[in-house]
Coordinates of C-alpha atoms and ligand atoms in Angstrom, one line a residue:
X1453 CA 6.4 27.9 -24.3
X1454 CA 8.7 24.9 -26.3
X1455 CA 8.0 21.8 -24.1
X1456 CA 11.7 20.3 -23.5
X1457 CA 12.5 17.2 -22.3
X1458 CA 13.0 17.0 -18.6
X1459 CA 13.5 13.3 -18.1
X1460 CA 14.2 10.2 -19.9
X1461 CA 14.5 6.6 -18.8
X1462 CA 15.6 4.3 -21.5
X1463 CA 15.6 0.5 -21.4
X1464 CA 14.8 0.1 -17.1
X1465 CA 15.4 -3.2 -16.0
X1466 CA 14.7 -4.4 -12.4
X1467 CA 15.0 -7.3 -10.9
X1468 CA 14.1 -8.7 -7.5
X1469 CA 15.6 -12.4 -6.4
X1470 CA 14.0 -13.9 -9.5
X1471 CA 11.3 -11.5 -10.2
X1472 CA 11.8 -9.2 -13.5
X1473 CA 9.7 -6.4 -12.8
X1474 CA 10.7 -3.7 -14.8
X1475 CA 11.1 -4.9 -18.6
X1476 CA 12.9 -2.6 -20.7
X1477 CA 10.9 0.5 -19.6
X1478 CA 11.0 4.2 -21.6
X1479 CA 9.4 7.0 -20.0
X1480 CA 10.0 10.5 -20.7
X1481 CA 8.6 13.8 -19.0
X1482 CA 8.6 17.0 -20.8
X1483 CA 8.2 20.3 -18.4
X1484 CA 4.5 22.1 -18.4
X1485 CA 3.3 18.2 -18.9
X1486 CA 1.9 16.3 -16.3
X1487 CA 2.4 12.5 -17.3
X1488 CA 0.6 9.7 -15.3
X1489 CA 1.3 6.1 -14.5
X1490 CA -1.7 3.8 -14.6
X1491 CA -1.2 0.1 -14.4
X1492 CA -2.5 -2.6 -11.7
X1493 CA -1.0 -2.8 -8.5
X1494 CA 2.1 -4.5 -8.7
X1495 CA 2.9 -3.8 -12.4
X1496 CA 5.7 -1.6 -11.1
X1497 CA 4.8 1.6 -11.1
X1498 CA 6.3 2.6 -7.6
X1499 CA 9.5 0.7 -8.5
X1500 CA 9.5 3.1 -11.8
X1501 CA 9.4 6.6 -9.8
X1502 CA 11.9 4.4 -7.2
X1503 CA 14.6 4.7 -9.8
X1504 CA 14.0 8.2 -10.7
X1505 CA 14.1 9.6 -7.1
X1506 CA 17.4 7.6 -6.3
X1507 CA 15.4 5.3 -4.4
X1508 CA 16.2 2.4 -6.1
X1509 CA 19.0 1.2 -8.1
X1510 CA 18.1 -0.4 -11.7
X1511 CA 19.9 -3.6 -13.0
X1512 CA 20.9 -1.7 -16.2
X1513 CA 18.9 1.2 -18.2
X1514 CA 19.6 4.8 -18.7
X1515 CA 18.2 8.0 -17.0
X1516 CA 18.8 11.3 -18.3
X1517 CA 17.9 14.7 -16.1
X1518 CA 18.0 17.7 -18.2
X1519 CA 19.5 16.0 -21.4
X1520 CA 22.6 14.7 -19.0
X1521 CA 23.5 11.4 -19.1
X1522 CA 23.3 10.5 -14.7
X1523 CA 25.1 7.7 -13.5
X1524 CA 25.0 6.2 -9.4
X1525 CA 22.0 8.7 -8.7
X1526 CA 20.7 8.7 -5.4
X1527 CA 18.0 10.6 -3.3
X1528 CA 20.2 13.2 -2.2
X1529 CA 21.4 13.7 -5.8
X1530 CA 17.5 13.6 -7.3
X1531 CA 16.8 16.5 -5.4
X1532 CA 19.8 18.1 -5.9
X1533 CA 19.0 17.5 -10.0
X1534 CA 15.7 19.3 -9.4
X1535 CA 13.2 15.6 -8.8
X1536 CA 11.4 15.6 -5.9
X1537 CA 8.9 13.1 -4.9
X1538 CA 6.5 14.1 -2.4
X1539 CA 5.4 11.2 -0.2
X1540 CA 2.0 10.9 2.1
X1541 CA 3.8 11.9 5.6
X1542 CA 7.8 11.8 5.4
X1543 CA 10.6 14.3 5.4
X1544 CA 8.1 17.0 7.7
X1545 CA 9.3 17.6 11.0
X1546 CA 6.3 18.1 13.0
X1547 CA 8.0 20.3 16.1
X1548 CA 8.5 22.5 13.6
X1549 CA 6.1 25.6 11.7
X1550 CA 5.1 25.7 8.1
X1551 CA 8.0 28.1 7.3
X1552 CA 10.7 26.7 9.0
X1553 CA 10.1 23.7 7.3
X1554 CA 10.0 25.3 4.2
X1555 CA 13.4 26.4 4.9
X1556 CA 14.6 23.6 6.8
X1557 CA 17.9 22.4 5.7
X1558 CA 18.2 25.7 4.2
X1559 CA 17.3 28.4 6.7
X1560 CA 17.9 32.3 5.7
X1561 CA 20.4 33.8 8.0
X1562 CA 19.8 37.2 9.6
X1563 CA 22.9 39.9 9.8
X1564 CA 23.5 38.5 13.3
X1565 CA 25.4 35.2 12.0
X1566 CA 23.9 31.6 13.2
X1567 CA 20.6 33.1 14.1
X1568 CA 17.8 32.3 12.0
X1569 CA 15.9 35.2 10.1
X1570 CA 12.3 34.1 10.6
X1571 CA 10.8 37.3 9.6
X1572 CA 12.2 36.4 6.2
X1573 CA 11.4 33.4 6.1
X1574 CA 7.7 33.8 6.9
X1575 CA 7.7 36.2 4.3
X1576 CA 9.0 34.1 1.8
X1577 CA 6.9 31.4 2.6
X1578 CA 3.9 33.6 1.9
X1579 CA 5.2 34.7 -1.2
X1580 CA 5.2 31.1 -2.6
X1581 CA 1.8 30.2 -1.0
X1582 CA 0.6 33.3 -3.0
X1583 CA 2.2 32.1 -6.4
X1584 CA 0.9 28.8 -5.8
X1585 CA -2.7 29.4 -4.5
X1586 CA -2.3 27.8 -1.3
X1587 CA -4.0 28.5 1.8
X1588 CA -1.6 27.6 4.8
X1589 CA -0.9 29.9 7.5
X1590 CA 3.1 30.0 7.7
X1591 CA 3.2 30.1 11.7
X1592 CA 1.1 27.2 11.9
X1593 CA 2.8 24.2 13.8
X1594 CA 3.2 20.9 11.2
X1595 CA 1.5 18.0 13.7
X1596 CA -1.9 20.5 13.1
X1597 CA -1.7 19.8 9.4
X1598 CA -3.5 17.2 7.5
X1599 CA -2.0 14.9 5.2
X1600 CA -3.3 17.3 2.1
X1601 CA -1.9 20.1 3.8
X1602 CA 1.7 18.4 4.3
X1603 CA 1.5 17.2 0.7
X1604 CA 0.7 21.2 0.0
X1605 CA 3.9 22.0 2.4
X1606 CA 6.2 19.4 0.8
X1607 CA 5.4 20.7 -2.6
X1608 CA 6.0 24.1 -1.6
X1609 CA 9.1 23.3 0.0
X1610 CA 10.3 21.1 -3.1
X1611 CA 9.5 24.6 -4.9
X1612 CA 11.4 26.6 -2.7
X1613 CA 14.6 24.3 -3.6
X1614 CA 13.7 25.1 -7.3
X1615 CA 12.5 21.9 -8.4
X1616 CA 12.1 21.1 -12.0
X1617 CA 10.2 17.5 -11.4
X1618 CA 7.4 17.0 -8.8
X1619 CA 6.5 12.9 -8.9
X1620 CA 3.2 11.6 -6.8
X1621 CA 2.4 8.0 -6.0
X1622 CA -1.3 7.9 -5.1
X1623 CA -1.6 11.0 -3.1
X1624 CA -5.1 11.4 -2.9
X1625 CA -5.8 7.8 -1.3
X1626 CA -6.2 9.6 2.0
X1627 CA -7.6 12.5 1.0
X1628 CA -11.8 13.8 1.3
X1629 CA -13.0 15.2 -2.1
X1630 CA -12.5 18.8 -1.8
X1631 CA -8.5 18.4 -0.8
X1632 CA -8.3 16.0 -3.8
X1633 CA -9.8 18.6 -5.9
X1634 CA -7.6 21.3 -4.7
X1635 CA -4.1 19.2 -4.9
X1636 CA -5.2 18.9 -8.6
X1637 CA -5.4 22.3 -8.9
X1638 CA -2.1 23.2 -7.2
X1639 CA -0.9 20.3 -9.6
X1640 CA -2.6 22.0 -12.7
X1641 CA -1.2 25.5 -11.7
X1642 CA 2.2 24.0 -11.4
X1643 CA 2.2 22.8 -15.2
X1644 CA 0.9 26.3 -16.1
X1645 CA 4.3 27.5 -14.4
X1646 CA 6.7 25.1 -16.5
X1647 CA 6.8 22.2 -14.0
X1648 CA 6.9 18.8 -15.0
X1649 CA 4.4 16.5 -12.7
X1650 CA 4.8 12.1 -13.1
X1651 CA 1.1 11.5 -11.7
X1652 CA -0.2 8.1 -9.9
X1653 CA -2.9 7.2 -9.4
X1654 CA -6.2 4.3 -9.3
X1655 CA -8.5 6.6 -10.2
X1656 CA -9.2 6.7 -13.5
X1657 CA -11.0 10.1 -12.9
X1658 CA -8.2 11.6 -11.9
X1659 CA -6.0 11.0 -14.3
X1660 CA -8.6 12.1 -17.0
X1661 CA -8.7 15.2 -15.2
X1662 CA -5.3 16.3 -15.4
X1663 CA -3.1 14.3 -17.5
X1664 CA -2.1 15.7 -20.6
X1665 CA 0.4 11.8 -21.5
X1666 CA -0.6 8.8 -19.7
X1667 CA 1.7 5.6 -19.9
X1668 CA 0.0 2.0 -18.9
X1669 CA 2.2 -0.7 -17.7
X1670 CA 1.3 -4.2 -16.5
X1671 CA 3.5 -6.8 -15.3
X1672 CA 6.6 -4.4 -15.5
X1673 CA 5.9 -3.9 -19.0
X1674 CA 5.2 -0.6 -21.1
X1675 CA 2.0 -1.8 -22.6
X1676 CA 2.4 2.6 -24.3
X1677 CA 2.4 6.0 -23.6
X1678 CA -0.8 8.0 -24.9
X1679 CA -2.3 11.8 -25.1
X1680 CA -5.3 12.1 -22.8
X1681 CA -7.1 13.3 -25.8
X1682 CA -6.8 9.9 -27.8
X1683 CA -7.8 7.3 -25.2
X1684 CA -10.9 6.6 -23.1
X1685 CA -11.2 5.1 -19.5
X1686 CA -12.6 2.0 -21.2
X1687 CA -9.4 1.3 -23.2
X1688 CA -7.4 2.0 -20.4
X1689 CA -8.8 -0.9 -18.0
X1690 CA -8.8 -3.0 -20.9
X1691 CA -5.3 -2.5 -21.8
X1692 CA -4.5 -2.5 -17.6
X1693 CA -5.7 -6.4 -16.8
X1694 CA -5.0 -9.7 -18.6
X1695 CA -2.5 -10.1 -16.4
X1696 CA 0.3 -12.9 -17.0
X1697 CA -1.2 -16.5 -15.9
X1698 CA 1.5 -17.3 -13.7
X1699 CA 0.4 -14.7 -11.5
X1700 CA -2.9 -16.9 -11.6
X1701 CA -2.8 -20.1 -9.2
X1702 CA -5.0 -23.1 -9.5
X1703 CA -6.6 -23.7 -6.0
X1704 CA -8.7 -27.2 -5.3
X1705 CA -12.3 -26.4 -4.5
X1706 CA -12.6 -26.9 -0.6
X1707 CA -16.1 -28.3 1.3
X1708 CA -18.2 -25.2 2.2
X1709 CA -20.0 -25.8 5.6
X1710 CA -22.6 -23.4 8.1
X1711 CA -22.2 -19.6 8.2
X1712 CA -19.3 -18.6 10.8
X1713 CA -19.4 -15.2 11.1
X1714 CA -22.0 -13.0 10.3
X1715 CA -21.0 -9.0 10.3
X1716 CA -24.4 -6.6 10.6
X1717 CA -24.5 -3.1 9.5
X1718 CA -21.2 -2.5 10.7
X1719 CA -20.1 1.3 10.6
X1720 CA -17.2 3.6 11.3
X1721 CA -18.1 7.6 11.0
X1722 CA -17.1 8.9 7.8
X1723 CA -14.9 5.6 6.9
X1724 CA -17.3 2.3 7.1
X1725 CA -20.6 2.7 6.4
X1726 CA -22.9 -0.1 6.6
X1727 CA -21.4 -3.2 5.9
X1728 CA -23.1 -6.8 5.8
X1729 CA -22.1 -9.9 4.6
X1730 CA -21.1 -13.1 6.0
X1731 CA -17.7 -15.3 6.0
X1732 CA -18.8 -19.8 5.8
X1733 CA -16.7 -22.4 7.3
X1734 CA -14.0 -23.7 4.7
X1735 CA -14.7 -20.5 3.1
X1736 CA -12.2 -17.8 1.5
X1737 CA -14.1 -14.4 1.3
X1738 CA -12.1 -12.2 -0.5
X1739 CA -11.9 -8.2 -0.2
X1740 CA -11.1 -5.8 -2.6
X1741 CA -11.3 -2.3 -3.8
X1742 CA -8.6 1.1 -4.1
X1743 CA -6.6 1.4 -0.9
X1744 CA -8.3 4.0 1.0
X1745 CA -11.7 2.1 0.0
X1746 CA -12.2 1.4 3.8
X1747 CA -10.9 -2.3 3.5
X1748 CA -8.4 -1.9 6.3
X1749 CA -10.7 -0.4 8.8
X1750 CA -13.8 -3.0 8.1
X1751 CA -11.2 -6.1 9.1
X1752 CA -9.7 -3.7 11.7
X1753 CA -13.4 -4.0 14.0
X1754 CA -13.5 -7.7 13.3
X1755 CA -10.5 -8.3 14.5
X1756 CA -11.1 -5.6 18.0
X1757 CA -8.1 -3.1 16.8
X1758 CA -11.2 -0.7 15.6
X1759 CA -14.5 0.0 17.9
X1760 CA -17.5 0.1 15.6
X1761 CA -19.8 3.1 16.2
X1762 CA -22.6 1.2 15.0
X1763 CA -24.0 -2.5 13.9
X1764 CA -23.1 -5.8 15.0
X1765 CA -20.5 -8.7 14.6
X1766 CA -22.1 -12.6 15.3
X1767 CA -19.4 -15.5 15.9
X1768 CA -21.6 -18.5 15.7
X1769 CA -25.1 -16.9 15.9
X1770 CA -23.7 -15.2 18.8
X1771 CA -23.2 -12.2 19.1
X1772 CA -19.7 -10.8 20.0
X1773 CA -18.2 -7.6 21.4
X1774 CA -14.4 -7.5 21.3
X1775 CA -12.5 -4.6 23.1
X1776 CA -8.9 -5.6 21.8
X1777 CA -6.6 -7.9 19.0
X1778 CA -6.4 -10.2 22.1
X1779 CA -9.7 -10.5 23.0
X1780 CA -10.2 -11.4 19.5
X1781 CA -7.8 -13.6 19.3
X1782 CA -9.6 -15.4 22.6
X1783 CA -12.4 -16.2 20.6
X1784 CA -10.4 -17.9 17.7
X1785 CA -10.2 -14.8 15.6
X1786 CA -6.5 -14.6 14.2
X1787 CA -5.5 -11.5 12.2
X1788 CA -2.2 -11.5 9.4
X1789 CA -1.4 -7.9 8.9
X1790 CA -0.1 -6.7 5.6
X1791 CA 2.6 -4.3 8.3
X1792 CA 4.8 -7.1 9.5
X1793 CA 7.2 -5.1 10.7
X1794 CA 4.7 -2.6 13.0
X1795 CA 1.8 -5.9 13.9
X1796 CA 3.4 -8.7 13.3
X1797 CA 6.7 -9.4 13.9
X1798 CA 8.7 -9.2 17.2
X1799 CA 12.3 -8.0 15.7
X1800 CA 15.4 -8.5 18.2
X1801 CA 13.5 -12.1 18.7
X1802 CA 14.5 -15.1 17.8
X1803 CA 12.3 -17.3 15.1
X1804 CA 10.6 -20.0 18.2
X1805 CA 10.2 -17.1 19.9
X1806 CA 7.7 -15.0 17.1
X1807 CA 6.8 -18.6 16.8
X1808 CA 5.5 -19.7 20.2
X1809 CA 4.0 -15.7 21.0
X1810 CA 0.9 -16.5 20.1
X1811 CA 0.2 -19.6 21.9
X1812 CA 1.9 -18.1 25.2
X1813 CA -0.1 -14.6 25.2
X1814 CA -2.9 -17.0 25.2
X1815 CA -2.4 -19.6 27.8
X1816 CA -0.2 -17.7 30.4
X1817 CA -1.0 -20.4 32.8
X1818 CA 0.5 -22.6 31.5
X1819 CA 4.1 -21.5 29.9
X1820 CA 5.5 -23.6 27.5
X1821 CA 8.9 -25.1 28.3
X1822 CA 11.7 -24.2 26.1
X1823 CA 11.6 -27.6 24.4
X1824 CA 8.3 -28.1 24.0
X1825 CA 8.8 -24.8 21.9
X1826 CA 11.8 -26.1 20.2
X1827 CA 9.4 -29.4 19.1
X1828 CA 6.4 -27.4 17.9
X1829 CA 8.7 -24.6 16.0
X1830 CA 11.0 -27.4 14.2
X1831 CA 7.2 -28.7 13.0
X1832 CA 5.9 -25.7 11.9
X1833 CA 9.1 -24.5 10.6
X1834 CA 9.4 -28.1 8.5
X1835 CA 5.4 -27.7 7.5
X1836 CA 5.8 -24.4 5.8
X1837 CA 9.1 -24.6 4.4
X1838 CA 10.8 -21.6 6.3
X1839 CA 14.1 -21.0 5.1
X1840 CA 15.9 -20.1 8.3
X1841 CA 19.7 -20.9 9.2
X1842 CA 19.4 -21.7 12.3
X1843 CA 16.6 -21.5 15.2
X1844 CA 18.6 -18.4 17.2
X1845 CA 18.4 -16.5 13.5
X1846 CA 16.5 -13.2 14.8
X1847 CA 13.5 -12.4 12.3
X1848 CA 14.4 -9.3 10.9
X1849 CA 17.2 -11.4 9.2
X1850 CA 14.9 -13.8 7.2
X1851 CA 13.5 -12.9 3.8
X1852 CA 10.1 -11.0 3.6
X1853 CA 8.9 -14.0 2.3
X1854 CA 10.3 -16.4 5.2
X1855 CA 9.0 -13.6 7.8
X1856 CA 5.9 -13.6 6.5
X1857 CA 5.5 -17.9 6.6
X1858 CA 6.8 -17.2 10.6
X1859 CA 4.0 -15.2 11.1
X1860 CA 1.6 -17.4 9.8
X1861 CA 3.1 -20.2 11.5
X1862 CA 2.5 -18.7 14.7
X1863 CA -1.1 -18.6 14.1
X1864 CA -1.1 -22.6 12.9
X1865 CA -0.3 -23.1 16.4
X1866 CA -3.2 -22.1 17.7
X1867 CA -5.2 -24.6 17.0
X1868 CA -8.6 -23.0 18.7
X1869 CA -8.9 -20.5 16.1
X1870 CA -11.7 -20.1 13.9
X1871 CA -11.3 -17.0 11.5
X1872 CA -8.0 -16.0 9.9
X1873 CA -7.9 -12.6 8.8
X1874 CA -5.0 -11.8 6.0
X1875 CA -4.2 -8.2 5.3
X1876 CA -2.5 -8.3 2.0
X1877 CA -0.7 -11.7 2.3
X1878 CA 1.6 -11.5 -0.2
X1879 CA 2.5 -7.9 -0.1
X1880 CA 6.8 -8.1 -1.2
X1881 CA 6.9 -11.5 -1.0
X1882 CA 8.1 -13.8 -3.9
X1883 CA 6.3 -15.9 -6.3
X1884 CA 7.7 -19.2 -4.8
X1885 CA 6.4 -17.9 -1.3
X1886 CA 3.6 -17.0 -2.7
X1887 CA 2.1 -19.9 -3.7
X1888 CA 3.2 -22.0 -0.3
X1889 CA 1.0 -19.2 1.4
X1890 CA -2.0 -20.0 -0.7
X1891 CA -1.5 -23.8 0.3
X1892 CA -1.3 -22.9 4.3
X1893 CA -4.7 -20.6 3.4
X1894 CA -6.0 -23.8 1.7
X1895 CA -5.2 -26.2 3.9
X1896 CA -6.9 -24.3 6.8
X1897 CA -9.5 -24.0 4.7
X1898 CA -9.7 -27.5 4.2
X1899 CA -9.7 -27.7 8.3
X1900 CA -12.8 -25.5 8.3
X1901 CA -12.0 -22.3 9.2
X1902 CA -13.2 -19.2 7.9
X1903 CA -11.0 -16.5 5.7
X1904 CA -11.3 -13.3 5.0
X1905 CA -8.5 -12.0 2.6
X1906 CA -8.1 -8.6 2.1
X1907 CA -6.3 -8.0 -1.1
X1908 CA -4.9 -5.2 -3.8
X1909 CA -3.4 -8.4 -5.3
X1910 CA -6.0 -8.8 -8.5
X1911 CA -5.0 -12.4 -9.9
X1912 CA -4.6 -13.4 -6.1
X1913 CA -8.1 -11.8 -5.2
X1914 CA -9.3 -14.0 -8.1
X1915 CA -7.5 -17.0 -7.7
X1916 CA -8.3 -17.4 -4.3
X1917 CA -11.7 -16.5 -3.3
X1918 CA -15.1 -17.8 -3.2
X1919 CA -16.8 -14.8 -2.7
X1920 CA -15.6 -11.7 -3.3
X1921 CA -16.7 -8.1 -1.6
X1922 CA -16.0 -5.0 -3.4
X1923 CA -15.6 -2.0 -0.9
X1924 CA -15.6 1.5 -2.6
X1925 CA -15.8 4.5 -0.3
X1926 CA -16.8 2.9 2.8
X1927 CA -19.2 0.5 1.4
X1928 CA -19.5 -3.1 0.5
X1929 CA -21.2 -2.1 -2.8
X1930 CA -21.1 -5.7 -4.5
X1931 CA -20.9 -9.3 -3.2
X1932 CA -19.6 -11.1 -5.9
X1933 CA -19.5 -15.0 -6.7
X1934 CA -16.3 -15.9 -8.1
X1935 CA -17.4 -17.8 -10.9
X1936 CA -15.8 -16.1 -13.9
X1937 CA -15.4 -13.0 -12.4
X1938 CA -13.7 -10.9 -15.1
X1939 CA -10.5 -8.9 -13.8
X1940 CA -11.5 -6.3 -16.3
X1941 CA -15.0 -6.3 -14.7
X1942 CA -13.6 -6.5 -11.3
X1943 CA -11.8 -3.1 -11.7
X1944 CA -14.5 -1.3 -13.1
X1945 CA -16.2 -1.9 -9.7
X1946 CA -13.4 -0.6 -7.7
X1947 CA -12.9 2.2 -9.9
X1948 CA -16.9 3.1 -10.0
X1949 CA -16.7 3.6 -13.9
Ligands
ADP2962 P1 2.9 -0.8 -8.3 O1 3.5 0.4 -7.7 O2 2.6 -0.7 -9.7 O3 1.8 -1.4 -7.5 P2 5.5 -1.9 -7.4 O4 6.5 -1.1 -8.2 O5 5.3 -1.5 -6.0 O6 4.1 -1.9 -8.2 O7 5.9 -3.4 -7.5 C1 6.2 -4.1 -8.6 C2 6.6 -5.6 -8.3 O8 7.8 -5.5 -7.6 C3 5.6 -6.2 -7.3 O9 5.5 -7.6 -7.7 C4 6.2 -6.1 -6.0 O10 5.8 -7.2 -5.2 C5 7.7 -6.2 -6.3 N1 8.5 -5.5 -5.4 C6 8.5 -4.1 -5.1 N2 9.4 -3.8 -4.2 C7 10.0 -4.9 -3.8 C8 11.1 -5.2 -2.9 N3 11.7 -4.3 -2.2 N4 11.5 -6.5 -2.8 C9 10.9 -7.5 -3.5 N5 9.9 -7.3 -4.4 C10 9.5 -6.0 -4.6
MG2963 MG1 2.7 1.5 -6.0

């Protein structure tokens, strides 16, 4: 079969407040291909497939579907142009069975009109599951499914609309080896029928596996497109990392004291699995590895969100059990989730009031008075440079950057704690905030606390830490001191290569 064009993207440019971060981008998929995206996180491939889907609207750049020139595209036009982008859990309706949400939106009507023809539909269903290999049972309500399965449902689905373009963004970071193995295989089987499938994904593996064009980019730049055939995993990393310095940020060396907390064995069933190390005072302990490494869940039980089946967790040689986020928090712990808007911010709420949360869930006895708030807030909001109108401004109105500094601030005021836990700090925040978040990391630092920062962030996981733990499926496997730690080095940990 004559490969043909399917898409083309020609000159992208994206641009967000100040931040270029797509340069000029080409990408083109032909159908029977699958084409993957490799690049570090934040080099912009999300924001790429963004702008195919109708997600996300380019600064200027062309995008041709089917040789046609497509102007204003949006999601509801992508799909109707044959692109459909299957994401972990969306667009399902979990009330609902396998069929009818292959059909919903688009249900077959019997000869009595209005009612549904399920028989039909069933039967259609099947007839696709056959073609495609998969093994889901049609009647089968969508809140049993796993995520594989959905991703299996929403591919089916996307064929049952006659999609032409399949795109994935890291599907298999939730999924167990055997699903992975068989979405590739679905994926495989769909190139085989004419399909053309824009692949991402961190692991290298993967991509080696199936990818018949690979395109690198790094700080929203094309660094090429390649055939699989005439590029190794080596030459990938290597042409992933060297990131731009001004990503890089110079941090002061900060006074390391005693050992603060002390984590023992610590295990979760089938997602931690043993985990040791230990976090000094005026220390930054940095953690990395692929999302879905087990990162999340490890800060999760030292922060009391997660009950550890097994091992221990010491706060100044002694040891502690905690049974919530607040109980935690009691014992000086503080945690600054990468979510704002499910943890960490209270929307509908004013700025003093996300500000003054914290200190008032602690100390119910004694309830600050409104100006007392007002004092501390106008402090904090003065120490971190929050850009806010006015005090009243609710939360959700700030910038992410702004929102995030609020959140943080709220945890300056509590002077008692010990250990600040950051979950991805800087996730869609902007350089300039950026960096004043560093300087509120250093400066407790500086204070002697302990921090653990969890981060996908590669020049931030370098420039910040002292130590850095590499997790990779469930397990701390290196400790590392951050004394011209490599980034090329760094993600050949991760990675496992
Ligand atoms: P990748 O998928 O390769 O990890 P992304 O496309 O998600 O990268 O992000 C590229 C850059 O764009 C990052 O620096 C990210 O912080 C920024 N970014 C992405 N979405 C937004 C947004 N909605 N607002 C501001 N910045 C964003
Ligand atoms: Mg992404």
């Amino acid at each position: 079969m004559d490969k043909e064009t399917v898409v083309e993207l020609k000159k992208i440019v994206k641009i967000y407040g100040e931040h270029k971060v797509l340069k000029n981008v080409d990408f083109d998929l032909r159908s029977g291909e699958i084409h993957c995206l490799v690049g570090e996180n934040g080099a912009g491939k999300s924001t790429l497939i963004k702008i195919l889907s109708g997600a996300v609207t380019p600064e200027s750049g062309e995008i041709f579907i089917l040789g046609k020139h497509t102007r204003g595209l949006n999601p509801r036009l992508a799909i109707e142009l044959g692109i459909t982008t299957v994401y972990q859990d969306a667009e399902l309706v979990d009330s609902l069975t396998v069929a009818e949400n292959v059909f919903l939106g688009n249900e077959l009507n019997s000869s009595i009109p209005l009612k549904i023809n399920k028989r039909k539909q069933v039967e259609e269903t099947e007839r696709i599951f056959r073609r495609l290999g998969i093994n889901l049972n049609p009647d089968e309500y969508v809140a049993n499914l796993s995520t594989a399965q959905k991703q299996m449902l929403q591919i089916a689905k996307a064929l049952h609309r006659s999609a032409k373009v399949i795109i994935m963004d890291e599907p298999t970071s939730s999924l167990g080896l055997e699903e992975t193995k068989a979405l590739l295989n679905l994926l495989k089987n769909l190139r085989s029928q004419g399909l053309g499938i824009i692949y991402i994904s961190h692991y290298l593996n993967e991509i080696f596996d199936i990818a018949d064009r690979l395109t690198i980019l790094k700080d929203g730049e094309k660094v090429g497109t390649y055939s699989a055939t005439e590029i190794d995993v080596n030459t990938v990393i290597k042409k992933m990392v060297g990131r731009d310095t001004a990503l890089f940020f110079q941090r002061r060396p900060v006074q390391i004291k005693e050992v603060l907390l002390r984590v023992n064995r610590l295990t979760k069933k089938g997602i931690v699995n043993g985990v040791t190390f230990d976090v000094k005072r005026g220390e930054v302990f940095g953690i990395g590895g692929l999302v879905g490494s087990g990162r999340t869940e490890l800060v999760s039980m030292i922060y009391g969100a997660l009950r550890p089946d097994d091992g221990e967790i010491f706060l100044k040689n002694e040891r502690i059990e905690l049974k919530s986020p607040l109980d935690a928090m009691k014992k000086g712990i503080c945690f600054v989730s990468e979510d704002r808007k499910k943890l960490g911010m209270f929307t509908g709420r004013n700025l003093v009031e996300n500000l003054v949360i914290a200190k008032n869930n602690l100390s119910k006895r004694f309830l600050l008075n409104l100006n007392q708030e007002v004092i501390l807030s106008t402090e904090i909001v003065r120490k971190l440079s929050i850009a806010v109108a006015d005090r009243d401004q609710l939360i959700e109105e700030l910038s992410g950057g702004n929102q995030q500094k609020t959140i943080i601030g709220r945890w300056l005021l509590n002077t008692d704690a010990l250990l600040y836990i950051f979950d991805e700090p800087t996730k869609g925040v902007d350089i300039g905030a950026r960096e004043q978040i560093y300087e509120i990391i250093l400066q407790l630092a500086e204070q002697g606390k302990s921090i653990i920062m969890v981060s996908s962030d590669m020049p931030e996981l370098l420039s910040m830490s002292d130590r850095i733990g590499v997790m990779r499926n469930g397990e701390m496997t290196h400790i590392l001191e951050n004394r011209n730690v490599k980034e090329e080095d760094l993600m050949k940990l991760f990675i496992g290569v």
